[in-house]
XYZ file of C-alpha atoms in Angstrom:
153
model
C 82.856 98.099 108.528
C 86.657 98.025 110.488
C 86.875 100.323 113.133
C 89.767 101.766 114.813
C 90.696 104.427 117.583
C 90.217 106.905 115.136
C 88.806 105.286 112.137
C 85.999 103.955 110.366
C 86.991 102.249 107.437
C 84.497 100.734 105.216
C 83.774 99.689 101.197
C 81.670 102.471 98.787
C 78.800 101.041 97.096
C 78.932 100.737 93.513
C 76.668 104.138 93.382
C 79.725 105.815 95.660
C 82.732 104.294 93.376
C 80.734 105.548 90.231
C 80.304 108.943 92.288
C 84.296 108.996 92.937
C 85.072 107.916 89.348
C 82.758 110.854 87.898
C 84.814 113.244 89.997
C 88.213 112.232 90.183
C 90.121 114.318 87.810
C 93.757 112.154 87.994
C 92.847 109.929 84.578
C 95.293 107.156 85.924
C 93.309 107.086 89.398
C 90.181 107.137 87.613
C 91.158 103.888 85.405
C 92.142 102.588 88.702
C 88.605 103.150 90.202
C 86.687 102.077 87.168
C 88.876 98.904 86.855
C 87.874 98.045 90.806
C 84.309 98.909 90.084
C 84.185 96.342 87.462
C 85.867 93.901 89.400
C 82.830 94.608 91.788
C 80.244 94.303 89.356
C 82.183 90.793 87.532
C 82.746 89.322 90.737
C 79.781 90.355 93.289
C 80.525 87.894 95.788
C 83.922 88.999 95.539
C 83.093 92.252 96.272
C 85.368 93.308 99.352
C 88.401 92.424 97.229
C 87.633 94.690 94.551
C 86.183 97.540 96.313
C 87.370 101.181 97.187
C 87.778 101.234 100.960
C 87.628 104.691 102.476
C 89.178 105.693 105.741
C 86.850 107.816 107.354
C 87.999 109.836 110.992
C 85.223 109.169 113.483
C 85.450 112.068 115.991
C 81.973 112.869 114.238
C 83.426 115.094 111.378
C 82.724 112.445 108.612
C 85.846 113.539 106.894
C 87.229 111.097 104.279
C 91.272 111.318 104.906
C 92.434 108.307 103.006
C 91.508 105.141 101.088
C 92.470 101.750 100.320
C 92.045 98.533 98.343
C 92.848 95.136 97.830
C 93.380 93.273 94.308
C 91.328 90.538 94.404
C 91.979 86.960 96.609
C 93.927 84.729 94.438
C 93.854 80.711 93.837
C 97.009 81.322 96.064
C 95.400 82.407 98.848
C 97.200 85.888 98.449
C 95.452 89.407 98.430
C 97.276 92.756 97.215
C 96.648 95.997 99.594
C 97.121 99.575 98.430
C 96.407 102.663 100.215
C 96.680 106.291 100.054
C 96.171 109.412 102.366
C 95.603 112.902 102.149
C 98.509 114.639 102.113
C 97.182 116.937 105.069
C 97.013 113.912 107.245
C 100.495 112.458 106.596
C 102.778 111.852 109.630
C 99.642 111.457 111.886
C 99.890 107.466 112.165
C 96.580 107.129 110.447
C 97.919 105.280 107.488
C 99.411 102.524 109.752
C 96.657 102.353 111.752
C 94.605 101.813 109.226
C 96.512 98.986 106.964
C 97.250 97.536 110.349
C 93.252 96.920 110.967
C 92.939 96.253 107.446
C 95.500 93.408 107.791
C 94.023 91.956 110.636
C 90.595 91.993 109.030
C 92.097 90.242 105.848
C 93.693 87.900 107.704
C 90.409 86.744 109.109
C 88.774 86.394 105.900
C 88.203 82.285 104.384
C 91.132 81.538 102.003
C 93.469 84.414 102.766
C 96.952 82.804 103.375
C 99.378 85.772 102.467
C 98.674 90.085 102.097
C 101.264 91.526 99.599
C 102.077 95.313 98.681
C 104.212 96.843 96.872
C 105.629 100.528 97.099
C 107.962 103.112 95.092
C 111.277 102.572 96.057
C 112.143 106.193 97.426
C 108.679 105.573 99.366
C 110.040 105.475 102.816
C 107.390 106.404 104.802
C 105.068 103.941 103.005
C 107.829 101.384 103.453
C 107.109 102.308 107.440
C 103.710 102.041 107.362
C 104.357 98.141 105.780
C 106.439 97.562 108.374
C 104.853 98.675 111.302
C 101.706 96.559 110.197
C 104.058 93.607 110.064
C 105.234 92.951 106.580
C 108.392 92.019 105.432
C 110.791 92.919 102.322
C 109.957 89.721 100.124
C 113.042 90.320 98.318
C 111.021 90.758 94.836
C 110.963 94.064 92.959
C 107.456 94.704 91.300
C 106.327 97.294 88.797
C 106.351 99.349 91.519
C 108.892 98.976 93.345
C 110.068 96.917 96.677
C 107.395 93.829 97.379
C 106.314 93.576 101.110
C 104.315 90.619 102.601
C 102.787 89.397 105.332
C 102.047 85.829 105.789
C 99.286 84.526 108.138
C 99.952 82.232 110.744
């Protein structure tokens, strides 16, 4: 578990991920979560790089306000991060807090040399989150939009 001033950030178990998939009505998210679970099951020793992580307020309410995930650690030492927050919690700095903490944590894991993220061109808030977490624009445009990179060291 990763703890910040306002959040507990932790990976869901396989059972919890199955429950999320079962309850998800958005087909694109359901497919993404299913792919994450498949990665967990196929690569149990690399589970942390495939699981869905949740952002839980640590104010005693237990409220889940968002999630993040990593997309595998590749042979070049790169891991990709993705994230989202419930709309009612946008603009409160929680995503910046979560991404910054997740990057600090991931950077200390064996083999991690860089962390990348992709964001839609018009999603300025997401770009600000990445910049505040120490990412810089890579100059590459990915399938979703501009790519950002954070390098270890």
